[in-house]
Short mmCIF file of C-alpha atoms and ligand atoms in Angstrom, two decimals:
data_model
loop_
_atom_site.label_atom_id
_atom_site.label_comp_id
_atom_site.label_asym_id
_atom_site.label_seq_id
_atom_site.Cartn_x
_atom_site.Cartn_y
_atom_site.Cartn_z
CA MET A 1 8.96 -1.35 -10.41
CA GLN A 2 9.75 -3.12 -13.73
CA SER A 3 8.34 -6.61 -13.64
CA ASP A 4 11.23 -8.36 -15.45
CA PRO A 5 13.57 -10.04 -12.94
CA VAL A 6 16.97 -8.56 -12.15
CA LEU A 7 17.92 -11.42 -9.83
CA GLU A 8 17.01 -15.09 -10.07
CA VAL A 9 18.32 -17.45 -7.41
CA SER A 10 17.50 -21.11 -8.13
CA ALA A 11 17.89 -24.13 -5.86
CA LEU A 12 20.96 -22.70 -4.15
CA THR A 13 22.74 -25.07 -1.79
CA PHE A 14 25.90 -24.13 0.08
CA GLU A 15 28.19 -26.08 2.37
CA TYR A 16 31.09 -25.01 4.53
CA PRO A 17 33.41 -27.90 5.36
CA GLY A 18 31.20 -30.15 7.45
CA LYS A 19 28.35 -27.62 7.68
CA ARG A 20 25.35 -27.18 5.35
CA ALA A 21 24.49 -23.46 5.45
CA LEU A 22 21.90 -23.15 2.63
CA THR A 23 19.51 -25.76 1.24
CA ASP A 24 17.59 -25.34 -2.01
CA VAL A 25 16.99 -21.57 -1.73
CA SER A 26 15.07 -20.04 -4.65
CA PHE A 27 13.57 -16.60 -5.24
CA THR A 28 13.24 -13.98 -7.97
CA LEU A 29 13.37 -10.20 -7.62
CA PRO A 30 12.19 -7.55 -10.07
CA HIS A 31 14.04 -4.28 -10.76
CA GLY A 32 13.38 -1.69 -8.06
CA ALA A 33 12.61 -4.23 -5.33
CA VAL A 34 13.93 -4.01 -1.79
CA LEU A 35 14.25 -7.45 -0.25
CA ALA A 36 14.26 -7.72 3.53
CA LEU A 37 16.43 -10.73 4.31
CA VAL A 38 15.45 -11.94 7.77
CA GLY A 39 16.12 -14.90 10.01
CA PRO A 40 17.68 -15.84 13.33
CA ASN A 41 21.42 -15.73 14.01
CA GLY A 42 23.17 -18.41 11.98
CA ALA A 43 20.22 -18.87 9.57
CA GLY A 44 22.38 -18.33 6.47
CA LYS A 45 21.77 -14.67 5.54
CA THR A 46 25.44 -13.71 5.20
CA THR A 47 26.19 -16.90 3.29
CA LEU A 48 23.38 -16.11 0.84
CA MET A 49 24.61 -12.52 0.35
CA ARG A 50 28.19 -13.66 -0.19
CA SER A 51 27.03 -16.23 -2.74
CA ILE A 52 25.02 -13.61 -4.65
CA ALA A 53 28.06 -11.29 -4.52
CA GLY A 54 30.13 -14.05 -6.15
CA LEU A 55 32.46 -14.25 -3.15
CA ASP A 56 31.68 -17.86 -2.23
CA ASP A 57 30.94 -20.78 -4.54
CA PRO A 58 27.76 -22.70 -3.79
CA MET A 59 27.68 -26.47 -4.06
CA SER A 60 24.77 -26.39 -6.51
CA GLY A 61 22.10 -24.09 -7.89
CA SER A 62 22.33 -20.95 -10.00
CA ILE A 63 22.31 -17.17 -9.57
CA MET A 64 21.45 -14.94 -12.54
CA LEU A 65 22.04 -11.23 -12.00
CA ASP A 66 20.75 -9.00 -14.79
CA GLY A 67 21.34 -11.83 -17.25
CA VAL A 68 24.83 -12.66 -15.94
CA ASP A 69 25.58 -16.04 -14.36
CA VAL A 70 27.25 -15.05 -11.07
CA ILE A 71 28.83 -18.46 -10.49
CA PHE A 72 30.44 -18.72 -13.92
CA GLU A 73 31.03 -15.00 -14.65
CA PRO A 74 31.72 -13.45 -11.21
CA ARG A 75 33.80 -10.59 -12.65
CA GLU A 76 31.03 -9.54 -15.03
CA ALA A 77 28.53 -9.75 -12.17
CA TYR A 78 30.87 -7.72 -9.92
CA ARG A 79 30.36 -4.67 -12.16
CA LYS A 80 26.63 -4.81 -11.61
CA LEU A 81 26.54 -5.22 -7.85
CA GLY A 82 27.64 -3.55 -4.65
CA TYR A 83 28.22 -5.37 -1.38
CA LEU A 84 28.57 -4.17 2.20
CA SER A 85 29.83 -6.91 4.49
CA ASP A 86 28.61 -7.10 8.09
CA PHE A 87 32.29 -6.83 9.12
CA PHE A 88 34.04 -4.38 6.84
CA GLY A 89 37.44 -2.70 6.89
CA LEU A 90 38.46 0.79 5.75
CA TYR A 91 41.94 2.07 4.96
CA GLY A 92 42.54 4.30 7.98
CA ALA A 93 45.17 6.45 6.27
CA LEU A 94 42.77 7.48 3.48
CA THR A 95 40.32 10.36 3.73
CA VAL A 96 36.62 9.81 3.08
CA ARG A 97 37.06 11.32 -0.39
CA GLN A 98 40.01 9.06 -1.17
CA SER A 99 38.09 6.02 0.12
CA LEU A 100 35.14 6.75 -2.15
CA MET A 101 37.44 7.57 -5.11
CA HIS A 102 39.27 4.31 -4.51
CA ALA A 103 35.99 2.35 -4.54
CA ALA A 104 34.88 4.16 -7.72
CA GLY A 105 38.26 3.36 -9.34
CA MET A 106 37.97 -0.31 -8.36
CA ARG A 107 34.66 -0.35 -10.22
CA ALA A 108 36.38 1.07 -13.30
CA LEU A 109 34.50 4.38 -13.41
CA ALA A 110 36.22 6.96 -15.66
CA GLN A 111 38.09 9.76 -13.80
CA ALA A 112 35.48 12.44 -14.57
CA GLU A 113 32.66 10.10 -13.55
CA GLN A 114 34.47 9.26 -10.32
CA ILE A 115 34.46 12.87 -9.11
CA ALA A 116 30.75 13.29 -9.84
CA ALA A 117 29.92 9.90 -8.30
CA VAL A 118 31.86 10.67 -5.12
CA LYS A 119 30.13 14.05 -4.77
CA LEU A 120 26.66 12.53 -5.20
CA THR A 121 27.36 9.60 -2.88
CA ALA A 122 28.74 11.91 -0.17
CA GLU A 123 25.63 14.11 -0.43
CA ARG A 124 23.33 11.12 -0.18
CA LEU A 125 25.02 9.81 2.95
CA GLY A 126 25.56 13.17 4.64
CA LEU A 127 29.33 12.83 4.27
CA THR A 128 30.08 16.06 2.39
CA SER A 129 31.42 17.93 5.42
CA ARG A 130 33.73 15.02 6.27
CA LEU A 131 35.21 14.35 2.84
CA ASP A 132 38.67 15.46 3.95
CA ALA A 133 38.69 13.59 7.27
CA ARG A 134 40.85 10.48 7.57
CA THR A 135 38.63 7.44 8.11
CA ASP A 136 40.61 6.38 11.22
CA THR A 137 39.45 9.59 12.93
CA LEU A 138 35.75 8.75 12.38
CA SER A 139 33.35 7.16 14.84
CA ARG A 140 31.80 3.74 14.13
CA GLY A 141 28.60 5.24 12.66
CA TRP A 142 30.46 7.59 10.30
CA ARG A 143 32.72 4.74 9.20
CA GLN A 144 29.56 2.76 8.47
CA ARG A 145 28.33 5.54 6.21
CA VAL A 146 31.64 5.54 4.31
CA ALA A 147 31.40 1.76 3.87
CA ILE A 148 27.84 2.06 2.51
CA GLY A 149 29.10 4.81 0.18
CA GLN A 150 31.86 2.55 -1.10
CA ALA A 151 29.31 -0.19 -1.84
CA MET A 152 27.03 2.10 -3.90
CA VAL A 153 29.35 4.72 -5.46
CA HIS A 154 29.18 3.04 -8.89
CA ALA A 155 25.35 2.97 -8.89
CA PRO A 156 25.05 -0.83 -9.05
CA GLN A 157 21.97 -2.62 -10.36
CA VAL A 158 21.82 -4.71 -7.19
CA LEU A 159 23.06 -3.48 -3.81
CA LEU A 160 23.62 -6.06 -1.05
CA LEU A 161 23.79 -4.64 2.46
CA ASP A 162 24.48 -6.88 5.44
CA GLU A 163 23.30 -5.11 8.63
CA PRO A 164 23.76 -1.59 7.16
CA ALA A 165 22.17 0.24 10.09
CA ALA A 166 24.44 -1.32 12.73
CA GLY A 167 26.12 1.46 14.69
CA LEU A 168 24.08 4.30 13.18
CA ASP A 169 22.39 6.89 15.38
CA PRO A 170 18.58 7.34 15.09
CA GLU A 171 18.87 10.30 12.70
CA ALA A 172 21.25 8.43 10.40
CA ARG A 173 18.91 5.41 10.44
CA ILE A 174 16.03 7.58 9.28
CA GLY A 175 18.33 9.04 6.60
CA LEU A 176 19.16 5.52 5.46
CA SER A 177 15.48 4.57 5.16
CA ILE A 178 14.88 7.65 3.02
CA LEU A 179 17.93 6.86 0.88
CA PHE A 180 16.79 3.27 0.31
CA ARG A 181 13.40 4.50 -0.86
CA GLN A 182 15.10 6.96 -3.25
CA LEU A 183 17.41 4.27 -4.66
CA ARG A 184 14.45 2.00 -5.13
CA ALA A 185 12.53 4.73 -6.97
CA GLU A 186 15.53 5.07 -9.29
CA GLY A 187 15.23 1.37 -10.15
CA MET A 188 18.07 -0.01 -8.02
CA THR A 189 17.35 -3.37 -6.38
CA LEU A 190 18.46 -3.79 -2.78
CA ILE A 191 18.85 -6.76 -0.49
CA VAL A 192 19.04 -5.68 3.12
CA SER A 193 19.75 -8.03 5.99
CA SER A 194 18.75 -6.77 9.41
CA HIS A 195 17.28 -7.85 12.72
CA ILE A 196 15.48 -4.49 13.09
CA LEU A 197 12.18 -5.45 11.53
CA ALA A 198 10.39 -2.13 12.06
CA GLU A 199 13.01 -0.40 9.93
CA LEU A 200 12.83 -3.00 7.18
CA ASP A 201 9.08 -2.46 7.15
CA GLU A 202 9.59 1.17 6.13
CA TYR A 203 11.21 0.50 2.79
CA SER A 204 10.99 -3.19 1.84
CA SER A 205 8.85 -4.49 -1.02
CA HIS A 206 9.61 -8.20 -0.47
CA MET A 207 10.58 -10.45 2.41
CA LEU A 208 12.69 -13.60 2.41
CA ALA A 209 12.71 -15.43 5.74
CA ILE A 210 15.45 -18.00 6.22
CA LYS A 211 15.59 -20.59 8.97
CA ASP A 212 18.29 -23.25 9.28
CA GLY A 213 19.45 -22.47 5.74
CA ARG A 214 16.03 -22.93 4.16
CA ALA A 215 13.75 -20.27 2.70
CA VAL A 216 10.64 -20.63 4.85
CA GLU A 217 8.80 -17.71 3.26
CA PHE A 218 9.31 -15.46 0.27
CA ARG A 219 6.64 -12.96 -0.60
CA ALA A 220 5.82 -9.50 -1.89
CA LEU A 221 4.82 -7.20 0.96
CA GLU A 222 2.94 -4.78 -1.23
CA ALA A 223 -0.31 -5.53 -2.95
CA THR A 224 -0.24 -5.91 -6.72
CA ALA A 225 -2.95 -6.87 -9.18
CA GLU A 226 -1.42 -10.36 -9.11
CA THR A 227 -1.10 -10.80 -5.35
CA GLY A 228 -4.29 -8.97 -4.35
CA VAL A 229 -4.87 -7.28 -1.00
CA THR A 230 -5.64 -8.77 2.39
CA LEU A 231 -9.19 -7.90 3.33
CA ARG A 232 -10.48 -8.11 6.86
CA ILE A 233 -14.21 -8.40 7.48
CA GLY A 234 -15.69 -8.28 10.97
CA PHE A 235 -19.20 -9.37 12.00
CA ALA A 236 -21.18 -8.62 15.17
CA GLN A 237 -21.44 -12.37 15.66
CA ALA A 238 -20.35 -15.51 13.83
CA PRO A 239 -22.59 -16.15 10.79
CA ALA A 240 -24.90 -19.14 11.17
CA ASP A 241 -24.30 -20.50 7.66
CA ASP A 242 -20.55 -20.58 7.24
CA PRO A 243 -20.44 -22.52 3.90
CA ALA A 244 -22.88 -20.00 2.38
CA LEU A 245 -20.67 -17.13 3.55
CA ARG A 246 -17.58 -18.80 2.10
CA THR A 247 -19.37 -19.25 -1.26
CA LEU A 248 -20.51 -15.61 -1.29
CA LEU A 249 -16.97 -14.40 -0.57
CA GLY A 250 -15.50 -16.69 -3.23
CA VAL A 251 -17.95 -15.48 -5.88
CA HIS A 252 -16.85 -11.91 -5.16
CA GLY A 253 -13.10 -12.57 -5.56
CA MET A 254 -11.97 -13.62 -2.12
CA SER A 255 -9.70 -16.60 -1.48
CA ALA A 256 -7.42 -18.03 1.23
CA ILE A 257 -10.09 -17.22 3.80
CA HIS A 258 -9.19 -17.80 7.44
CA ALA A 259 -10.26 -16.59 10.87
CA ALA A 260 -8.61 -13.30 11.86
CA SER A 261 -6.31 -13.83 14.81
CA SER A 262 -7.66 -10.95 16.91
CA PRO A 263 -11.14 -9.59 16.17
CA SER A 264 -11.42 -5.88 16.99
CA ALA A 265 -13.56 -4.62 19.87
CA ASP A 266 -16.67 -4.16 17.72
CA ALA A 267 -16.46 -7.42 15.83
CA GLY A 268 -17.52 -10.56 17.65
CA TRP A 269 -16.00 -12.56 14.84
CA ALA A 270 -13.73 -11.63 11.94
CA LEU A 271 -12.11 -13.26 8.96
CA GLN A 272 -9.31 -12.36 6.60
CA GLY A 273 -8.57 -13.40 3.07
CA THR A 274 -6.98 -12.38 -0.21
CA PHE A 275 -9.10 -10.13 -2.38
CA LYS A 276 -8.34 -9.59 -6.05
CA GLY A 277 -10.27 -6.78 -7.64
CA SER A 278 -10.77 -3.02 -7.84
CA ALA A 279 -12.18 -0.67 -5.19
CA ALA A 280 -15.53 -0.91 -7.01
CA ASP A 281 -15.35 -4.70 -6.67
CA GLN A 282 -14.77 -4.30 -2.94
CA ALA A 283 -17.87 -2.09 -2.74
CA MET A 284 -19.85 -4.82 -4.56
CA LEU A 285 -18.69 -7.41 -2.03
CA LEU A 286 -19.71 -5.20 0.90
CA LYS A 287 -23.08 -4.58 -0.69
CA ALA A 288 -23.59 -8.34 -1.20
CA LEU A 289 -22.73 -9.08 2.46
CA VAL A 290 -25.12 -6.44 3.76
CA GLY A 291 -27.73 -7.58 1.20
CA ALA A 292 -27.46 -11.11 2.64
CA ASP A 293 -28.37 -9.68 6.07
CA LEU A 294 -24.94 -10.36 7.53
CA PRO A 295 -24.06 -8.10 10.50
CA VAL A 296 -20.90 -6.49 9.00
CA VAL A 297 -19.20 -4.12 11.45
CA GLU A 298 -15.73 -3.93 9.88
CA PHE A 299 -14.45 -3.99 6.30
CA ALA A 300 -10.83 -3.01 5.75
CA VAL A 301 -7.68 -3.66 3.75
CA VAL A 302 -4.91 -4.70 6.14
CA ARG A 303 -1.17 -5.04 5.73
CA GLU A 304 0.64 -7.58 7.85
CA ASN A 305 3.64 -5.92 9.41
CA MET A 306 7.12 -7.41 9.12
CA HIS A 307 7.14 -8.47 12.74
CA GLU A 308 3.95 -10.51 12.33
CA SER A 309 5.18 -12.01 9.04
CA TYR A 310 8.49 -12.91 10.63
CA LEU A 311 7.00 -14.61 13.67
CA ARG A 312 4.49 -16.51 11.55
CA SER A 313 7.12 -17.69 9.08
CA MET A 314 9.48 -18.75 11.88
CA ARG A 315 6.69 -20.83 13.41
CA GLN A 316 6.01 -22.07 9.86
CA GLU A 317 2.29 -21.72 10.50
CA ALA A 318 -0.27 -22.43 7.85
CA PRO A 319 -3.23 -20.01 7.75
CA ALA A 320 -5.98 -21.15 10.15
CA PRO A 321 -9.21 -22.50 8.59
CA VAL A 322 -12.43 -20.52 8.87
CA VAL A 323 -13.93 -21.09 12.31
CA GLY A 324 -16.90 -23.40 12.10
CA SER A 325 -16.19 -24.19 8.47
CA ALA A 326 -17.80 -27.34 7.09
CA ALA A 327 -15.12 -27.48 4.38
P1 LIG B 1 23.83 -13.72 11.81
O1 LIG B 1 22.42 -13.20 11.90
O2 LIG B 1 24.33 -14.20 13.14
O3 LIG B 1 24.79 -12.80 11.13
P2 LIG B 1 23.56 -15.39 9.41
O4 LIG B 1 22.12 -15.65 9.14
O5 LIG B 1 24.21 -14.32 8.59
O6 LIG B 1 23.78 -15.10 10.96
P3 LIG B 1 25.65 -17.13 8.39
O7 LIG B 1 26.78 -16.27 8.85
O8 LIG B 1 25.36 -17.15 6.94
O9 LIG B 1 24.32 -16.79 9.21
O10 LIG B 1 25.95 -18.62 8.88
C1 LIG B 1 25.13 -19.72 8.47
C2 LIG B 1 25.68 -20.98 9.12
O11 LIG B 1 26.95 -21.29 8.58
C3 LIG B 1 25.89 -20.87 10.64
O12 LIG B 1 25.56 -22.11 11.22
C4 LIG B 1 27.37 -20.61 10.78
O13 LIG B 1 27.85 -21.13 12.00
C5 LIG B 1 27.93 -21.38 9.60
N1 LIG B 1 29.17 -20.76 9.09
C6 LIG B 1 29.34 -19.48 8.70
N2 LIG B 1 30.60 -19.27 8.25
C7 LIG B 1 31.23 -20.47 8.36
C8 LIG B 1 32.55 -20.93 8.06
N3 LIG B 1 33.45 -20.11 7.52
N4 LIG B 1 32.83 -22.23 8.30
C9 LIG B 1 31.92 -23.08 8.82
N5 LIG B 1 30.65 -22.72 9.12
C10 LIG B 1 30.31 -21.42 8.90
#
């Protein structure tokens, strides 16, 4: 993942007549990120996607897409992005091949490039055997695949997909997860809105949770040198000197320390926190804990799953303080 941003959304506010749908939404995505856009029905996900796609004009704020101002240069931005609406339409009289060629033509690909792009897109979405079928003869799931193909046939820098897995059978859903990981590895940035959190977990690098039009949480899901990892440490029983433990952990690179929500069977008491450092630094921390005669029974890097992140962000919970902390 390149670290320079491909998308910068700043203080975006959007109103429908008489209805505020987005308030002060800001986030930045690097190249090769996959953003899981989550939130309850009516939270503002579609409105945000449509604004980024340059289809709706926000009241205030800015959207920079690969250096292009989407609000003031929507046509220039259009070249760089692909968008699948949650409710899409296909021309029923066209075949799958014609539909993909049409989409490639709309994106101004040269004729020779169009043929190659359609072939590749059809392969990626498992559509090759149906290229000559009229789209009005296809089932909902196959039509969905054609619509995704139309959104990505021109290899956009940023691909916006509103509920892309809706209507797909389990095999096609797995295929889509694999495809998203491939696109990401090629440097494409994706924003995927879905209510199926377990699927988002498989390929997303970032999460933006929206509630009532506000961004309640935006974060990277994968550990980086900057973000650090979440470390979970379990003890046979709660340490007697909590401030001393906190100091020891802090000295060895741990911050944002809080009680773990559910200690495992072996640990009578556990904590979690952010650890910044190498594997050797982790080993040093473990050695220091054992050296201080603390009854460590668990020491592990954990990754919060999307479901946990979602529920926590919807409750807008702050991390709990360390149990028994004097701080
Ligand atoms: P869902 O998960 O149900 O698809 P969403 O998060 O995509 O929801 P949006 O469709 O962006 O939510 O809607 C955000 C808010 O804006 C909702 O309260 C919705 O009722 C309102 N809204 C959406 N479109 C319009 C419109 N054209 N006119 C007025 N209000 C609208």
